[in-house]
Coordinates of C-alpha atoms and ligand atoms in Angstrom, one line a residue:
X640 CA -37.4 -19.0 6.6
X641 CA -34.7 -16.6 5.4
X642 CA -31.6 -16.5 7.1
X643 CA -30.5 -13.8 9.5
X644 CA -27.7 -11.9 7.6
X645 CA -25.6 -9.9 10.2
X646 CA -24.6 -6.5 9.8
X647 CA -21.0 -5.9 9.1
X648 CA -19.6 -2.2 9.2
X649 CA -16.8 -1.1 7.4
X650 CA -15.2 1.5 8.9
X651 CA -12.7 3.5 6.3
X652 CA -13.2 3.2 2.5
X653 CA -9.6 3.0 1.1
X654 CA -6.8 0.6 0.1
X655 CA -8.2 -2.4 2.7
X656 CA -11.9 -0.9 3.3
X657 CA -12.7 -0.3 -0.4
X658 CA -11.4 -4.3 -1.1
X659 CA -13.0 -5.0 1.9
X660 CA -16.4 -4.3 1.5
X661 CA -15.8 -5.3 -2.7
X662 CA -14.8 -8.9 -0.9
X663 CA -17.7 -9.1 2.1
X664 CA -20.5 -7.8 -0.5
X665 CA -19.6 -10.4 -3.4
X666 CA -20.1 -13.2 -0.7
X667 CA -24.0 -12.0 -0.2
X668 CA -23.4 -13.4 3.1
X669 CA -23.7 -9.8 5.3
X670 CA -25.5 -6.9 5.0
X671 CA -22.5 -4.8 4.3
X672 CA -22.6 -0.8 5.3
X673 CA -19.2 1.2 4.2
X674 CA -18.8 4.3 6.3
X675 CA -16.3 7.1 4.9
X676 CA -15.4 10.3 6.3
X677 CA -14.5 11.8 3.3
X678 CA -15.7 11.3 -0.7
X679 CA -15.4 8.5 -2.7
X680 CA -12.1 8.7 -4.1
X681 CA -10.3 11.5 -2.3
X682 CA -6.4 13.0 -1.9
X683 CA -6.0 12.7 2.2
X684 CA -5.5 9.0 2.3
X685 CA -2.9 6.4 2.0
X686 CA -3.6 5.5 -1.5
X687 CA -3.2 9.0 -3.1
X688 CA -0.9 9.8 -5.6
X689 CA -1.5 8.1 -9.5
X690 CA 0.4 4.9 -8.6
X691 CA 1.7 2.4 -6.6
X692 CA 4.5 -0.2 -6.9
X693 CA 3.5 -3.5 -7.2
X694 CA 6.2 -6.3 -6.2
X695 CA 5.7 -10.4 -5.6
X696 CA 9.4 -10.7 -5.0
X697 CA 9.5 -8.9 -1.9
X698 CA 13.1 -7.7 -0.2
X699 CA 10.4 -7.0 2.9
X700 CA 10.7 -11.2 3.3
X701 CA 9.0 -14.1 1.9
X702 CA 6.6 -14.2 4.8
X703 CA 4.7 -11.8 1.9
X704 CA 4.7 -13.6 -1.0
X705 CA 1.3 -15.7 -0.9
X706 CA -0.7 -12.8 0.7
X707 CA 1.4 -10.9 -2.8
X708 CA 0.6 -13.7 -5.0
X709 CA -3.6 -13.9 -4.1
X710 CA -3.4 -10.2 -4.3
X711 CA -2.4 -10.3 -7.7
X712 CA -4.9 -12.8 -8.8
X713 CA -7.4 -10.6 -7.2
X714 CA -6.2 -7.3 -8.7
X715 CA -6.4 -8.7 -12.4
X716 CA -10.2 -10.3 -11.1
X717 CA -11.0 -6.6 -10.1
X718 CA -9.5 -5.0 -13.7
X719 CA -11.7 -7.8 -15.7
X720 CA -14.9 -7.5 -13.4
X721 CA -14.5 -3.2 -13.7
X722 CA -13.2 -2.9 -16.8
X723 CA -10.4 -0.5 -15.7
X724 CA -7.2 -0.3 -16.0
X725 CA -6.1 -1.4 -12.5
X726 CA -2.6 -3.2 -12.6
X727 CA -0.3 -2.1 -15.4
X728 CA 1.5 -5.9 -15.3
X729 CA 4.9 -4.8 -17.0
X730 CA 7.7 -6.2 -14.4
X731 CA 9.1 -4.1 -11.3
X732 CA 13.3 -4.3 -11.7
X733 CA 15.3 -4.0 -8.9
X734 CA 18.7 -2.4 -8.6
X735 CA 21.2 -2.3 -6.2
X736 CA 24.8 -3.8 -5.4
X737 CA 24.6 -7.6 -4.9
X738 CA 25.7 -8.1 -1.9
X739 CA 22.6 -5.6 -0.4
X740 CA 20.8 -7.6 2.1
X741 CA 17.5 -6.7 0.4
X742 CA 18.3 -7.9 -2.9
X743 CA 19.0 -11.1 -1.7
X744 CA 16.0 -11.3 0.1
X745 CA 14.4 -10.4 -3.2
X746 CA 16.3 -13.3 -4.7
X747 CA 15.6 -15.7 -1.8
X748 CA 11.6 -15.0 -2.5
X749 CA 12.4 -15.8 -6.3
X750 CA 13.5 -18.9 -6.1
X751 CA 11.7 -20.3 -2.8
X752 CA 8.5 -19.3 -4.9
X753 CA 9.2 -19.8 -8.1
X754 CA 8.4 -16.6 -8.8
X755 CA 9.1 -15.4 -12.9
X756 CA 11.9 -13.4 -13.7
X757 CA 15.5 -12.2 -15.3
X758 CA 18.3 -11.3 -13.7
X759 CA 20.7 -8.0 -15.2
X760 CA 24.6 -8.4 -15.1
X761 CA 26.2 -4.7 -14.7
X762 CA 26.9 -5.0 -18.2
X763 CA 23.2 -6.3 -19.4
X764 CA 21.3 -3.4 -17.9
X765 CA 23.0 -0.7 -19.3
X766 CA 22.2 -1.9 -22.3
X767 CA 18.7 -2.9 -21.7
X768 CA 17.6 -0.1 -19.3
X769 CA 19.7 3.4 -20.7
X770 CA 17.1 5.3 -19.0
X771 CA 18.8 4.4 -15.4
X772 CA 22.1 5.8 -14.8
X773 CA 24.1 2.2 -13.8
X774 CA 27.2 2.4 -11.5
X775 CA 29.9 -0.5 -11.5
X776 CA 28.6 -3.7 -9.4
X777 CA 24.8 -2.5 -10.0
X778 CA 22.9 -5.6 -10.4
X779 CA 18.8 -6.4 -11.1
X780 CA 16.2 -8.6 -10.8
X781 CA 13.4 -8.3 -12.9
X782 CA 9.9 -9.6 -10.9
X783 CA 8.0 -10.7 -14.2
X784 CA 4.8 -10.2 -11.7
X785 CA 5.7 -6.6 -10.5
X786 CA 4.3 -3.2 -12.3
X787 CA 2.2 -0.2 -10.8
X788 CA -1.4 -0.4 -9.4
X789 CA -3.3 2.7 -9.9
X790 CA -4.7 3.5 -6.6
X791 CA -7.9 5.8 -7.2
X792 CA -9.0 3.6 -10.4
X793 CA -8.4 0.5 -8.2
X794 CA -10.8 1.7 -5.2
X795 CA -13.5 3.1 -7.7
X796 CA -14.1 0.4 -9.0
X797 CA -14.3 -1.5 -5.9
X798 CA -17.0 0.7 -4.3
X799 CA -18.8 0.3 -7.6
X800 CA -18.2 -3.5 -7.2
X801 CA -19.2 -3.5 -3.6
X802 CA -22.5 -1.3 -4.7
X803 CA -23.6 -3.6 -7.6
X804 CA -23.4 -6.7 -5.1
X805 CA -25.9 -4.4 -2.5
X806 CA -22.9 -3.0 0.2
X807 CA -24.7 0.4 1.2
X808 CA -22.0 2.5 1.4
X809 CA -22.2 6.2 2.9
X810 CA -19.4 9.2 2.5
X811 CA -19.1 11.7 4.3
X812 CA -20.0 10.0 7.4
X813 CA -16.9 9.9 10.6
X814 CA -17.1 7.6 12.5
X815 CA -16.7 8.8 15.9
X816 CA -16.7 6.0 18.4
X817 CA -17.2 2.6 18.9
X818 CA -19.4 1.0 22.1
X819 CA -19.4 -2.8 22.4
X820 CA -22.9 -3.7 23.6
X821 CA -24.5 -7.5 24.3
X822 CA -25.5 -8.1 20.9
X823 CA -23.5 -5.8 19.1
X824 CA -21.4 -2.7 18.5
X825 CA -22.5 0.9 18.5
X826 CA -20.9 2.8 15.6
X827 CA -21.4 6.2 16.5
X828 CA -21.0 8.4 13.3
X829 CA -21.3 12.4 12.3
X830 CA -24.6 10.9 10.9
X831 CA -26.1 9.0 13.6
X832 CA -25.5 5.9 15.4
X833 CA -25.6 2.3 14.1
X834 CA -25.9 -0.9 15.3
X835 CA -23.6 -3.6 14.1
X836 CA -23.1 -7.4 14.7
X837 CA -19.2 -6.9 13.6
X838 CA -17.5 -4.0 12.4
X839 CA -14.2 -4.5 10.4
X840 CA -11.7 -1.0 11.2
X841 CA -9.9 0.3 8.1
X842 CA -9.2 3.9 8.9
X843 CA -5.5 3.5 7.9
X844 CA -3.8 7.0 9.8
X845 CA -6.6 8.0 11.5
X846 CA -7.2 4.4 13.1
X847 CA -5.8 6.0 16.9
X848 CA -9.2 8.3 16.4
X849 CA -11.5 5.1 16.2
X850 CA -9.4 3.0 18.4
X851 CA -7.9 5.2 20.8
X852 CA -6.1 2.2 22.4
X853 CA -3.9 1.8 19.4
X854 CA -2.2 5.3 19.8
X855 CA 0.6 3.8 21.4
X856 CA 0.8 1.4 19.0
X857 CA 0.8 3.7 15.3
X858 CA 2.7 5.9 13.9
X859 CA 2.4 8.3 11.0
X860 CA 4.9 8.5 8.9
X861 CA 5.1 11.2 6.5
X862 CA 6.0 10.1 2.7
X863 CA 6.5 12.0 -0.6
X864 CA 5.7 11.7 -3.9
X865 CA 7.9 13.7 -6.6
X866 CA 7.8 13.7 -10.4
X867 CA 10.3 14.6 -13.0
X868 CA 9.8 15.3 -16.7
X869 CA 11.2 13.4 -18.9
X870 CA 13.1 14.4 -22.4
X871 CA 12.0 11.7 -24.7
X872 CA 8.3 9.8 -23.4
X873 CA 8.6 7.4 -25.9
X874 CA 11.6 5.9 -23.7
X875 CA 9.8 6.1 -20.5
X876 CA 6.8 4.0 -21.2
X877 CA 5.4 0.5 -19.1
X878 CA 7.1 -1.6 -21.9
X879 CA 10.5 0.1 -21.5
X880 CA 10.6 1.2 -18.2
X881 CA 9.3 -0.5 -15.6
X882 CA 8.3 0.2 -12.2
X883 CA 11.4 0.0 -10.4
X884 CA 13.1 0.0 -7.1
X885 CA 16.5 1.3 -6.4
X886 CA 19.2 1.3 -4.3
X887 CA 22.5 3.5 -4.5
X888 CA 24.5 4.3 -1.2
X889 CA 22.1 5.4 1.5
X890 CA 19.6 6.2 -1.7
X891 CA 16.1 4.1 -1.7
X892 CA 14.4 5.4 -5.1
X893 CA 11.1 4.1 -6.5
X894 CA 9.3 4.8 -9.4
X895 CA 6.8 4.0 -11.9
X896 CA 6.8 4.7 -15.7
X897 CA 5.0 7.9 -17.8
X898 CA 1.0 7.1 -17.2
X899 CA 0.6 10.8 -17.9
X900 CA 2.5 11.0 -21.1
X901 CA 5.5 13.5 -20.1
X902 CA 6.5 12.8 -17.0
X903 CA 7.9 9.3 -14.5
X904 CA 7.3 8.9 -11.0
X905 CA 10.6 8.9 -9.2
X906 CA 10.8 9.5 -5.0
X907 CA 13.6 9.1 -2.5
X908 CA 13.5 8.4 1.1
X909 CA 11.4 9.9 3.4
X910 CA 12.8 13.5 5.1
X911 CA 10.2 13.8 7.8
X912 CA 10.4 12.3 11.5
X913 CA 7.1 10.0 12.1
X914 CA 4.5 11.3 14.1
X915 CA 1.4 10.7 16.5
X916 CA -1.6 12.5 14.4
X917 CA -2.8 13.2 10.5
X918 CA -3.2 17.0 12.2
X919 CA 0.8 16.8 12.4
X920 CA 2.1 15.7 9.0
X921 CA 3.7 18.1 6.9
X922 CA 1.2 18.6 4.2
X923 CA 4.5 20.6 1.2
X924 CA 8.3 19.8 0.9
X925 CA 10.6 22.7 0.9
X926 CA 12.1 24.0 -1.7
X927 CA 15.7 22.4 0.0
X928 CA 13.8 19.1 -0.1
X929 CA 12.9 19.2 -3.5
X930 CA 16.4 20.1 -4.8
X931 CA 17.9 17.6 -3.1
X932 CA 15.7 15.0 -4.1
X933 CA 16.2 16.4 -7.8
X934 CA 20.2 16.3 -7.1
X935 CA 19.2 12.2 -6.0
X936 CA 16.9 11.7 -9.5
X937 CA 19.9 13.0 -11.6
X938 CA 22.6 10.6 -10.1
X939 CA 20.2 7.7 -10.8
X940 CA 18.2 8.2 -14.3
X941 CA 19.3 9.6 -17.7
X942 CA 16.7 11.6 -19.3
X943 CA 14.9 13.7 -17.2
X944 CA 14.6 17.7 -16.1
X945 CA 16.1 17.7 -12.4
X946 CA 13.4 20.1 -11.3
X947 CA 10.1 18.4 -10.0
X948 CA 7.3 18.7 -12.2
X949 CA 4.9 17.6 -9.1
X950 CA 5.0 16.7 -5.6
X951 CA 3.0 16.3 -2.9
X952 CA 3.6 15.0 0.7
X953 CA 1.0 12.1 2.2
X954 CA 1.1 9.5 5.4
X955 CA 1.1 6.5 6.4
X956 CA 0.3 4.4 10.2
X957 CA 3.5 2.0 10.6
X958 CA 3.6 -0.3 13.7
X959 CA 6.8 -1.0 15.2
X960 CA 8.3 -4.1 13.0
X961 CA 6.0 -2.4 10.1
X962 CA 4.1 -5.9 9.8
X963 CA 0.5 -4.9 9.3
X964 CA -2.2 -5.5 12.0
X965 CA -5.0 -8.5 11.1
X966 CA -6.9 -9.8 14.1
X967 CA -10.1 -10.2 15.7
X968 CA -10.7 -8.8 19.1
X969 CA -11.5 -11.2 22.4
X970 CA -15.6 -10.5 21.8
X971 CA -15.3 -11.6 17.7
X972 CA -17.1 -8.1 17.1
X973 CA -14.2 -6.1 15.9
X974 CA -11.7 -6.7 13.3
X975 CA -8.4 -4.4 12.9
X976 CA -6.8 -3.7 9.4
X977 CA -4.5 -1.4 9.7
X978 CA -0.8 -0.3 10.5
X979 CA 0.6 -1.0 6.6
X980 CA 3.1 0.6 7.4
X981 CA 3.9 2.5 3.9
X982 CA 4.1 -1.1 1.7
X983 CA 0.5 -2.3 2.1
X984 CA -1.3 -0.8 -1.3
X985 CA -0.1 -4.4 -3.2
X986 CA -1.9 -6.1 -0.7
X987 CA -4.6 -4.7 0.0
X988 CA -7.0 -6.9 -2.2
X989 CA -5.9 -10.3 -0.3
X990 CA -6.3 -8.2 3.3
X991 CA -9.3 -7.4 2.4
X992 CA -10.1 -10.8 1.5
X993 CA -8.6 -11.7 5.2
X994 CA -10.6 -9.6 6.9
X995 CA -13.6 -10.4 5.3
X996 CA -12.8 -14.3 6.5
X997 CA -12.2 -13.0 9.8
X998 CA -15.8 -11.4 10.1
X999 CA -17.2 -14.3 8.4
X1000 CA -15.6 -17.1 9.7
X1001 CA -13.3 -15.9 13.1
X1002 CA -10.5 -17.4 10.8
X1003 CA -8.2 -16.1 7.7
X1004 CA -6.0 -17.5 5.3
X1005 CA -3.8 -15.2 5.3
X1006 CA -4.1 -14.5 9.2
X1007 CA -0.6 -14.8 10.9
X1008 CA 0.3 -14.9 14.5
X1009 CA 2.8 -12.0 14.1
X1010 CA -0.2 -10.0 13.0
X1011 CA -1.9 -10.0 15.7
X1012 CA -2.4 -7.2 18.0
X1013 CA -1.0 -9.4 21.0
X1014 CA 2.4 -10.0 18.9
X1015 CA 2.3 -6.0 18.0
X1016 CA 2.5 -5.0 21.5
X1017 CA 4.8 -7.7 22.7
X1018 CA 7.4 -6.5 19.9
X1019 CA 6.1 -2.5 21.1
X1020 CA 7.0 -3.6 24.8
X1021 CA 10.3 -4.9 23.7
X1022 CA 11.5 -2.3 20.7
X1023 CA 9.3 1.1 21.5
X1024 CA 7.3 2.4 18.6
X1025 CA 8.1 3.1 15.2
X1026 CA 10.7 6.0 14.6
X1027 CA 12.8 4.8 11.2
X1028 CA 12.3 6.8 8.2
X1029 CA 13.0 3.9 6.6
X1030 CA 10.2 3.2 3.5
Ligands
FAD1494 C1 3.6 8.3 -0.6 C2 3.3 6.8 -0.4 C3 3.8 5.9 -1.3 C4 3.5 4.5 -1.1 N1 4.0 3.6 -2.0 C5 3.6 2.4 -2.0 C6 3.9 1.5 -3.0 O1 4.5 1.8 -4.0 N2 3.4 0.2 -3.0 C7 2.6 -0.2 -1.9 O2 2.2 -1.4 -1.9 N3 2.3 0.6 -0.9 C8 2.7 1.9 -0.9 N4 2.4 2.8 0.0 C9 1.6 2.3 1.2 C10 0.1 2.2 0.9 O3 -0.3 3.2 0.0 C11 -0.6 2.2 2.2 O4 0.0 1.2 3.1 C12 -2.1 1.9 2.1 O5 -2.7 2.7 1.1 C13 -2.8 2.0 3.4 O6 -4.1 1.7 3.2 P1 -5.2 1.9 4.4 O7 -6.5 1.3 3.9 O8 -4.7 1.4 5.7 O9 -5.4 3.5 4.5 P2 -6.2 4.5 3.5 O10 -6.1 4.0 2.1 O11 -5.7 5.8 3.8 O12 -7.7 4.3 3.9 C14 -8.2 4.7 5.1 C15 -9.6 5.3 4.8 O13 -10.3 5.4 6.0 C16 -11.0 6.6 6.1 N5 -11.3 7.0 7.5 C17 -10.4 7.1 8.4 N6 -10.9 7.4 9.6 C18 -12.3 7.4 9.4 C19 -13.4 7.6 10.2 N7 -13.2 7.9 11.5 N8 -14.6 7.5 9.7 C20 -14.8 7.2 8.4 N9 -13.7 7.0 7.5 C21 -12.5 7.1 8.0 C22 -10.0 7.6 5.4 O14 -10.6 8.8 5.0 C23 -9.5 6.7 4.3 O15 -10.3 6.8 3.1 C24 2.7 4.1 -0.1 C25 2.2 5.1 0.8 C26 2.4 6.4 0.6 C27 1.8 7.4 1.6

């Protein structure tokens, strides 16, 4: 007699859902149903905006670094299976004065993992990177590992993936509500209701709006994206310049190399208090905004027009300690991915994979007592909610 395949919901089809349901269909252990409010690739989520960073060596702490390192094996697994151009493997460098507590964070993760790399005297990287503008006692780390993910090519695929192993996914479908039930779990939807054995919730920002008893818990934080032109492409390619990270006075840049032919990624810290609801975010910079953060992109690169060439303005659900959420609720019906707090695209793949061990088997490799939602609202009891601008 076959065996009875429960149904698994996947609420939320972005960064973690998208991997998700890639993950839980290739396992042909489920019948997997993805549920997304809007299209399949779209602009109003996390993940939008051409690129994102991709770091193994992680100032963030080493706690990371073998959720980062099963990521990458999965992300290069996901280029190979789609046939896309997914991770663009060319290093991530990391600048900033020695003595910065994060760069020797990034340097404790290097050597407690073996992690690949070169290190850049003040001296070295002026020579090797001319493109940044280096001030005396700069200092980098290259992570051999790093280099920029592209976000919409990266979820594509994975719905495709998730399709071709029989997930049944459905867009433009909101979930509205979730009843626990004996037996199951009610997903009510803009579509109709459905009844799940487990559903696993990946509605990044809008999480509060399916879980309502998270609200206290998330934050959004609005973050920007800005783009500069550059004089002379040729010097602003993966192979030359890097994906990088940088750190100058109270200045946290990051950027990714030309993907577009003419122009580099480079964006500053965040301007924009958090708040409670996607409604809320700021959806443009001002003018001021963008002049100052052209003033910033001047003082740290050679090369490029001041003036931004594009910018737009997204969000992102941060918890208090901006540790991601990962746990499995009392009944073993509903799983939470959420709360990425604004450094989560790079590990999405491995969540994913997490989650989908969670549904599975009630346990995860990667699962982690300080990610549970029992440790979140300890540190929320003790700290109050997220409220840094911090990226
Ligand atoms: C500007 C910016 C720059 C960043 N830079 C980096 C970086 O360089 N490196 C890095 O690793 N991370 C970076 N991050 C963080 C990273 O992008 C996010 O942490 C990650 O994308 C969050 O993924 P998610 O799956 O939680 O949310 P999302 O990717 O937004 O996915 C949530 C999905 O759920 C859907 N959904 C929500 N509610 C419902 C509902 N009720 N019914 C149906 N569907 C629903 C949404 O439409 C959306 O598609 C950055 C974030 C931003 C905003």
């Amino acid at each position: 007699m076959a065996q009875h395949k429960p149904t698994i919901v996947v609420i939320g089809l972005g960064s973690v859902g998208s991997m998700t349901a890639w993950q839980l269909a290739k396992r042909q252990e489920a019948n997997v149903i993805g549920l997304e409010q809007y299209g399949r690739v779209h602009s109003h989520g996390s993940y939008a905006g051409e690129s994102r960073v991709f770091r193994a060596a992680y100032h963030e702490g080493g706690l990371y670094v073998p959720l980062l390192l099963e990521s990458r094996e999965l992300w290069r697994e996901l280029q190979v299976e789609s046939g896309r151009e997914v991770y663009l493997e060319a290093g991530t460098l990391s600048i900033a004065q020695e003595s910065q507590p994060e760069f020797q964070t990034t340097l404790e993760c290097v050597r407690d993992y073996d992690l690949p790399h070169r290190i850049f005297s003040t001296e070295e990287l002026r020579k090797a990177y001319p493109q940044h503008k280096i001030y005396d006692g700069d200092v980098a780390v290259l992570d051999e590992y790093g280099g920029g993910l592209r976000p919409e090519v990266a979820i594509m695929s994975a719905l495709e993936l998730a399709e071709n192993a029989g997930a049944d996914l459905r867009f433009n479908t909101e979930v509205l509500g979730l009843d626990e039930q004996p037996g199951g779990v009610a997903v009510r939807t803009s579509q109709g209701t459905i009844l799940a054995d487990k559903v696993i919730v990946a509605s990044g920002s809008w999480t509060k709006r399916v879980l309502p008893e998270l609200d206290e818990l998330l934050r959004l934080l609005p973050l920007g994206l800005t783009w500069f032109m550059v004089k002379d492409p040729s010097q602003f390619t993966p192979d030359k310049f890097p994906t990088f990270l940088r750190d100058h006075g109270t200045t946290h840049f990051f950027g990714v190399p030309a993907l577009d032919g003419y122009s580099i990624k480079a964006s500053g810290n965040p301007v924009w208090p958090v708040e409670r609801d996607v409604a809320d975010v700021p959806t443009e910079y001002t003018p001021d905004q963008l002049n100052l953060l052209g003033q910033r992109a001047a003082e740290l690169l050679n090369g490029i027009n001041p003036e931004p060439v594009r910018a737009s303005v997204h969000h992102c659900a941060y918890t208090p300690n901006r540790l991601p959420v990962l746990d499995l609720n009392p009944s073993e019906r509903i799983i939470v991915a959420a709360g990425l707090s604004g450094h989560g695209f790079k590990f999405a793949t491995a969540f994913g994979a997490a989650a989908t061990e969670l549904a599975l088997e009630g346990e995860a490799r990667f699962g982690n007592e300080q990610f549970t939602l029992a440790a979140h609202f300890d540190y929320l009891a003790e700290h109050g909610a997220y409220s840094g601008t911090g990226h």
